[in-house]
Tab-separated table of C-alpha atoms in Angstrom:
chain	number	residue	atom	x	y	z
A	1	MET	CA	238.277	84.266	80.600
A	2	ILE	CA	239.829	80.944	81.604
A	3	TRP	CA	239.623	81.898	85.296
A	4	ILE	CA	235.959	82.764	84.941
A	5	ALA	CA	235.317	79.411	83.269
A	6	LEU	CA	237.215	77.553	86.001
A	7	LEU	CA	235.323	79.417	88.707
A	8	LEU	CA	232.033	78.530	87.029
A	9	VAL	CA	233.026	74.850	86.851
A	10	VAL	CA	234.034	74.841	90.525
A	11	ASN	CA	230.736	76.441	91.515
A	12	VAL	CA	228.778	73.865	89.520
A	13	LEU	CA	230.744	71.022	91.125
A	14	VAL	CA	230.112	72.431	94.600
A	15	VAL	CA	226.379	72.638	93.887
A	16	PHE	CA	226.298	69.046	92.593
A	17	PHE	CA	228.291	67.860	95.630
A	18	PHE	CA	225.885	69.688	97.931
A	19	LEU	CA	222.858	68.138	96.232
A	20	TYR	CA	224.438	64.670	96.221
A	21	MET	CA	225.302	64.758	99.922
A	22	ARG	CA	221.886	66.144	100.864
A	23	ARG	CA	219.909	63.752	98.658
A	24	SER	CA	216.844	62.198	100.238
A	25	VAL	CA	215.642	58.629	99.951
A	26	LEU	CA	212.497	56.994	101.271
A	27	CYS	CA	212.102	53.342	102.185
A	28	PRO	CA	210.077	51.978	99.240
A	29	VAL	CA	208.386	49.328	101.398
A	30	ASP	CA	205.524	50.121	103.768
A	31	ALA	CA	205.209	46.628	105.245
A	32	ASP	CA	203.060	46.117	108.329
A	33	MET	CA	205.328	44.935	111.172
A	34	HIS	CA	202.529	44.213	113.641
A	35	GLY	CA	203.558	41.321	115.887
A	36	LYS	CA	207.243	41.657	114.961
A	37	VAL	CA	209.788	42.229	117.738
A	38	VAL	CA	212.552	44.662	116.794
A	39	VAL	CA	215.569	45.413	118.996
A	40	ILE	CA	217.628	48.462	118.046
A	41	THR	CA	220.807	49.560	119.789
A	42	GLY	CA	221.413	53.273	120.062
A	43	GLY	CA	217.747	53.914	119.358
A	44	ASN	CA	217.634	56.859	121.728
A	45	SER	CA	219.006	59.506	119.370
A	46	GLY	CA	219.933	60.378	115.807
A	47	ILE	CA	219.505	57.763	113.111
A	48	GLY	CA	218.538	55.065	115.602
A	49	LEU	CA	215.726	57.155	117.045
A	50	GLU	CA	214.379	57.935	113.585
A	51	ALA	CA	214.520	54.246	112.662
A	52	ALA	CA	212.632	53.411	115.864
A	53	LYS	CA	209.914	55.895	114.896
A	54	GLU	CA	209.601	54.471	111.387
A	55	LEU	CA	209.290	50.947	112.769
A	56	ALA	CA	206.710	52.065	115.340
A	57	ARG	CA	204.693	53.650	112.518
A	58	ARG	CA	204.692	50.183	110.952
A	59	ARG	CA	203.338	48.803	114.260
A	60	ALA	CA	206.393	46.798	115.326
A	61	HIS	CA	207.100	46.004	118.965
A	62	VAL	CA	210.147	48.278	119.293
A	63	ILE	CA	212.759	47.763	122.009
A	64	ILE	CA	215.324	50.546	122.331
A	65	ALA	CA	218.626	49.377	123.839
A	66	CYS	CA	220.530	52.269	125.355
A	67	ARG	CA	223.222	52.939	127.971
A	68	SER	CA	221.363	55.785	129.699
A	69	LYS	CA	218.059	54.910	131.369
A	70	GLU	CA	216.937	58.550	131.284
A	71	ARG	CA	217.713	59.048	127.583
A	72	ALA	CA	216.084	55.733	126.736
A	73	GLU	CA	212.891	56.648	128.565
A	74	ASP	CA	212.847	60.050	126.864
A	75	ALA	CA	213.232	58.330	123.491
A	76	VAL	CA	210.409	55.887	124.224
A	77	LEU	CA	208.088	58.755	125.128
A	78	GLU	CA	209.077	60.671	121.986
A	79	VAL	CA	208.416	57.663	119.749
A	80	ILE	CA	205.025	57.042	121.358
A	81	ARG	CA	204.072	60.714	121.158
A	82	GLU	CA	204.992	61.115	117.486
A	83	THR	CA	203.714	57.783	116.191
A	84	LYS	CA	200.716	57.219	118.476
A	85	TRP	CA	201.981	53.630	118.886
A	86	SER	CA	202.524	52.505	122.462
A	87	ASN	CA	204.206	49.117	121.990
A	88	VAL	CA	207.629	50.617	122.615
A	89	ARG	CA	209.969	50.038	125.531
A	90	SER	CA	213.620	50.286	126.478
A	91	VAL	CA	216.310	48.054	127.917
A	92	LYS	CA	219.662	49.037	129.404
A	93	LEU	CA	222.712	48.245	127.291
A	94	ASP	CA	226.273	49.516	127.639
A	95	LEU	CA	228.193	48.072	124.712
A	96	SER	CA	231.512	49.053	126.293
A	97	SER	CA	230.896	46.430	128.997
A	98	PHE	CA	230.601	42.740	128.169
A	99	LYS	CA	228.884	42.274	131.532
A	100	SER	CA	226.204	44.787	130.524
A	101	VAL	CA	225.814	43.119	127.120
A	102	ARG	CA	225.176	39.760	128.778
A	103	GLU	CA	222.713	41.293	131.249
A	104	CYS	CA	220.841	42.990	128.404
A	105	ALA	CA	220.677	39.760	126.423
A	106	ASN	CA	219.404	37.831	129.449
A	107	ASN	CA	216.744	40.493	130.004
A	108	LEU	CA	215.564	40.217	126.411
A	109	LEU	CA	215.631	36.426	126.337
A	110	GLN	CA	213.506	36.297	129.478
A	111	SER	CA	210.945	38.820	128.238
A	112	GLU	CA	210.646	37.842	124.560
A	113	ASP	CA	209.758	34.457	123.075
A	114	ARG	CA	211.580	35.438	119.929
A	115	ILE	CA	213.215	38.421	118.231
A	116	ASP	CA	212.435	39.101	114.582
A	117	VAL	CA	214.887	41.904	113.829
A	118	LEU	CA	218.123	42.955	115.530
A	119	ILE	CA	219.482	46.321	114.413
A	120	ASN	CA	223.043	46.935	115.608
A	121	ASN	CA	223.101	50.691	115.171
A	122	ALA	CA	224.914	52.221	118.157
A	123	ALA	CA	228.341	53.722	117.510
A	124	GLY	CA	230.821	56.106	119.042
A	125	LEU	CA	233.525	58.389	117.733
A	126	PRO	CA	237.005	58.784	119.261
A	127	TYR	CA	237.417	60.913	122.339
A	128	GLY	CA	240.778	62.182	121.146
A	129	GLY	CA	244.109	62.009	122.918
A	130	ASN	CA	245.242	58.752	124.458
A	131	VAL	CA	243.614	55.380	123.959
A	132	LEU	CA	240.592	54.926	126.224
A	133	LEU	CA	240.241	51.339	127.436
A	134	THR	CA	237.027	49.755	128.670
A	135	GLU	CA	236.672	47.676	131.830
A	136	ASP	CA	237.374	44.691	129.554
A	137	LYS	CA	240.744	46.243	128.578
A	138	ILE	CA	239.697	46.870	124.989
A	139	GLU	CA	239.826	50.160	123.104
A	140	TYR	CA	236.535	51.926	123.868
A	141	GLN	CA	235.476	52.710	120.322
A	142	TYR	CA	236.240	49.243	118.974
A	143	GLN	CA	234.302	47.551	121.761
A	144	THR	CA	231.320	49.910	121.466
A	145	ASN	CA	231.083	49.767	117.698
A	146	PHE	CA	232.051	46.172	117.024
A	147	TYR	CA	232.941	43.708	119.784
A	148	GLY	CA	229.925	44.594	121.950
A	149	HIS	CA	227.580	44.029	119.029
A	150	PHE	CA	229.394	40.818	118.077
A	151	LEU	CA	228.744	39.408	121.553
A	152	LEU	CA	225.166	40.707	121.679
A	153	THR	CA	224.367	39.095	118.335
A	154	SER	CA	225.723	35.734	119.476
A	155	LEU	CA	223.578	35.831	122.618
A	156	LEU	CA	220.387	36.879	120.809
A	157	LEU	CA	220.828	34.724	117.711
A	158	PRO	CA	218.930	31.722	119.167
A	159	ALA	CA	215.913	34.005	119.718
A	160	LEU	CA	216.334	35.477	116.233
A	161	LEU	CA	216.356	32.047	114.627
A	162	LYS	CA	212.953	31.327	116.175
A	163	SER	CA	211.467	33.959	113.855
A	164	ASP	CA	209.856	32.999	110.563
A	165	SER	CA	212.047	35.617	108.910
A	166	PRO	CA	215.010	36.515	111.162
A	167	ARG	CA	216.765	39.702	110.163
A	168	LEU	CA	220.103	41.178	111.272
A	169	VAL	CA	220.931	44.743	110.230
A	170	ASN	CA	224.436	45.987	111.014
A	171	VAL	CA	224.986	49.704	110.522
A	172	SER	CA	228.406	50.425	109.044
A	173	SER	CA	229.692	53.481	107.171
A	174	CYS	CA	231.241	54.408	103.855
A	175	LEU	CA	234.400	54.962	105.923
A	176	TYR	CA	234.851	51.190	105.996
A	177	LYS	CA	236.740	51.836	102.752
A	178	LEU	CA	239.569	53.355	104.806
A	179	GLY	CA	239.543	50.583	107.404
A	180	ARG	CA	242.169	47.967	108.271
A	181	ILE	CA	241.916	44.678	110.121
A	182	ASP	CA	244.895	44.371	112.474
A	183	LEU	CA	244.322	41.485	114.873
A	184	GLU	CA	247.748	41.886	116.459
A	185	ASN	CA	246.807	45.376	117.590
A	186	TYR	CA	243.277	44.839	118.899
A	187	ASP	CA	243.657	47.644	121.473
A	188	GLN	CA	244.219	49.981	118.480
A	189	SER	CA	247.056	51.804	120.269
A	190	LYS	CA	248.920	52.064	116.973
A	191	TYR	CA	246.144	54.269	115.593
A	192	ARG	CA	245.572	56.632	118.500
A	193	GLU	CA	247.018	59.600	116.625
A	194	LEU	CA	245.067	58.872	113.453
A	195	GLY	CA	241.682	60.093	114.648
A	196	MET	CA	239.029	58.472	112.476
A	197	GLN	CA	241.194	55.478	111.569
A	198	VAL	CA	239.902	53.389	114.479
A	199	TYR	CA	236.309	54.292	113.569
A	200	SER	CA	236.968	53.189	109.986
A	201	ASN	CA	238.541	49.957	111.241
A	202	THR	CA	235.403	49.112	113.226
A	203	LYS	CA	233.181	49.791	110.238
A	204	LEU	CA	235.213	47.460	108.021
A	205	ALA	CA	234.995	44.773	110.717
A	206	ILE	CA	231.203	45.190	110.780
A	207	VAL	CA	230.894	44.669	107.022
A	208	MET	CA	233.139	41.599	107.070
A	209	ILE	CA	231.420	39.932	110.022
A	210	THR	CA	227.999	40.556	108.442
A	211	ARG	CA	229.072	38.590	105.385
A	212	GLU	CA	230.490	35.872	107.635
A	213	LEU	CA	227.229	35.557	109.584
A	214	ALA	CA	225.212	35.410	106.364
A	215	GLU	CA	227.451	32.590	105.172
A	216	ARG	CA	227.269	30.650	108.448
A	217	PHE	CA	223.576	31.072	109.257
A	218	GLY	CA	221.889	31.893	105.961
A	219	HIS	CA	220.893	28.247	105.521
A	220	ARG	CA	218.911	28.579	108.769
A	221	GLY	CA	216.953	31.517	107.410
A	222	LEU	CA	218.984	34.420	108.796
A	223	GLY	CA	219.065	37.486	106.597
A	224	ALA	CA	222.170	39.507	107.515
A	225	PHE	CA	222.841	42.878	105.912
A	226	SER	CA	225.137	45.839	106.448
A	227	CYS	CA	224.539	49.395	105.318
A	228	THR	CA	225.683	52.969	105.436
A	229	PRO	CA	223.151	55.653	106.355
A	230	GLY	CA	225.205	58.236	104.486
A	231	THR	CA	226.607	61.394	106.009
A	232	CYS	CA	223.966	62.567	108.469
A	233	ASN	CA	223.544	65.509	110.797
A	234	THR	CA	223.438	63.751	114.185
A	235	ASN	CA	225.044	64.049	117.623
A	236	ILE	CA	227.494	61.185	117.099
A	237	ALA	CA	230.419	63.571	117.658
A	238	ARG	CA	229.200	64.647	121.099
A	239	ASN	CA	232.188	63.113	122.912
A	240	VAL	CA	234.991	64.511	120.781
A	241	PRO	CA	236.903	67.707	121.695
A	242	TRP	CA	234.770	70.843	121.328
A	243	TYR	CA	236.727	72.284	118.396
A	244	ILE	CA	236.272	69.091	116.381
A	245	ARG	CA	232.626	68.875	117.427
A	246	TYR	CA	232.068	72.478	116.319
A	247	THR	CA	233.749	71.931	112.936
A	248	VAL	CA	231.876	68.688	112.291
A	249	GLY	CA	228.637	70.381	113.304
A	250	GLN	CA	229.085	73.284	110.904
A	251	VAL	CA	229.992	71.034	107.977
A	252	SER	CA	227.125	68.652	108.786
A	253	ARG	CA	224.569	71.421	108.774
A	254	ILE	CA	225.613	72.369	105.258
A	255	PHE	CA	226.353	69.076	103.544
A	256	SER	CA	224.697	66.291	105.541
A	257	ARG	CA	221.294	64.698	105.129
A	258	SER	CA	218.822	64.460	107.992
A	259	ALA	CA	218.810	61.620	110.507
A	260	ASN	CA	215.455	60.499	109.104
A	261	ASP	CA	216.936	60.245	105.622
A	262	GLY	CA	219.788	58.201	107.072
A	263	ALA	CA	217.365	55.824	108.771
A	264	GLN	CA	215.538	54.847	105.584
A	265	THR	CA	217.960	52.151	104.428
A	266	ILE	CA	218.042	50.643	107.921
A	267	VAL	CA	214.243	50.466	107.926
A	268	TYR	CA	214.201	49.001	104.422
A	269	LEU	CA	216.542	46.185	105.449
A	270	ALA	CA	214.409	45.502	108.521
A	271	VAL	CA	211.012	45.374	106.814
A	272	ASP	CA	211.287	44.353	103.149
A	273	PRO	CA	209.892	40.793	102.920
A	274	SER	CA	211.565	40.174	99.564
A	275	LEU	CA	214.981	40.164	101.248
A	276	SER	CA	214.095	36.875	102.922
A	277	ASN	CA	214.732	34.924	99.714
A	278	GLY	CA	218.480	34.945	100.413
A	279	ALA	CA	219.556	36.355	97.063
A	280	LEU	CA	221.098	39.468	98.618
A	281	ASN	CA	222.197	37.951	101.918
A	282	GLY	CA	225.398	39.468	103.297
A	283	LYS	CA	225.270	42.456	100.954
A	284	TYR	CA	226.091	46.072	101.774
A	285	PHE	CA	223.454	48.733	101.059
A	286	ILE	CA	223.239	52.464	100.534
A	287	ASP	CA	220.020	54.343	99.719
A	288	CYS	CA	218.056	51.061	99.781
A	289	GLU	CA	220.227	49.584	97.038
A	290	VAL	CA	223.178	47.204	96.967
A	291	GLU	CA	226.604	48.791	96.638
A	292	PRO	CA	229.520	46.550	95.606
A	293	LEU	CA	232.135	46.142	98.329
A	294	LEU	CA	235.818	46.897	98.002
A	295	ALA	CA	238.223	43.970	97.862
A	296	SER	CA	239.347	44.656	101.436
A	297	ALA	CA	235.875	43.697	102.693
A	298	LEU	CA	235.745	40.520	100.593
A	299	ASP	CA	238.862	38.852	102.017
A	300	GLU	CA	237.415	35.547	103.243
A	301	ALA	CA	240.566	34.400	105.046
A	302	THR	CA	240.799	37.613	107.061
A	303	SER	CA	237.071	37.500	107.749
A	304	ALA	CA	237.337	33.983	109.198
A	305	LYS	CA	240.311	35.013	111.346
A	306	LEU	CA	238.417	38.081	112.575
A	307	PHE	CA	235.439	35.909	113.497
A	308	ALA	CA	237.553	33.420	115.463
A	309	PHE	CA	239.520	36.193	117.161
A	310	SER	CA	236.326	38.028	118.132
A	311	GLU	CA	234.830	34.873	119.636
A	312	LYS	CA	237.924	34.366	121.775
A	313	LEU	CA	238.129	38.001	122.864
A	314	THR	CA	234.445	38.428	123.748
A	315	GLY	CA	233.642	34.936	124.988
A	316	ALA	CA	230.980	34.527	122.308
A	317	ASP	CA	230.364	30.989	121.072
A	318	TYR	CA	228.487	30.762	117.792
A	319	SER	CA	229.236	27.037	117.474
A	320	ILE	CA	226.568	26.105	120.044
A	321	ILE	CA	223.769	27.895	118.168
């Protein structure tokens, strides 16, 4: 009888876990974003694409920043087709190249008088095997997920601060809880055999720098927030070895929420006018609600060191803003 009882308990726990992981949430705010300029990195697929659609439905001027011109154009057409809103365009951005980041920023600064919302959403998973370095001699994943966005934000921040309600949304992950900040090993070579460790490290860095930016620029009206979209069924694992991609795909189909569900918190942070009062500035969100951060993400001394190190490494200069 005890084995039957244990089996029943296990089955119940599995069902609850399944329902928890697949839970849906809708952005509770249907604010009209007409006249607002929103830039979203990685808006060509997955969560970013769904966020772009939701913002287009709210009549924002949506700019999708993407490495591939073809994929970006396909995404723009898909957003326009599904939302019947045509104020959508793309701009080329390769976050693994500081040169490309600067070119993208210059393009945006020349075409837009201001930017109201910057959503740093793009991310990559490890390729596996040896460390892959970018043309800037930085580990590919760390530059794509963190350093590229850090530089982009610094370059676009003057345009953001021209907005009546500037908003910065940095997409992190619950895996930040496993992350480490190791400034003496910025190429991440120590972690090359640890798979998702580098990804987790980048997500912790994102949370910490979001809090730092809120502290430094909140008095100038900037609302800076980080969030996790939850575990979503997307193509983020497209560059990993096939056997990992297959395993992740099978698990995702069973336990993950949809990309649209994952986009809801991002959209909420971009559109909710009540967040402009500063009370929740720098906070981390899940399912459109604040989630308390672990102590590792609240280390102010490490956060300040990370900020200074990132400025030096990327050439960003927040002091002139």
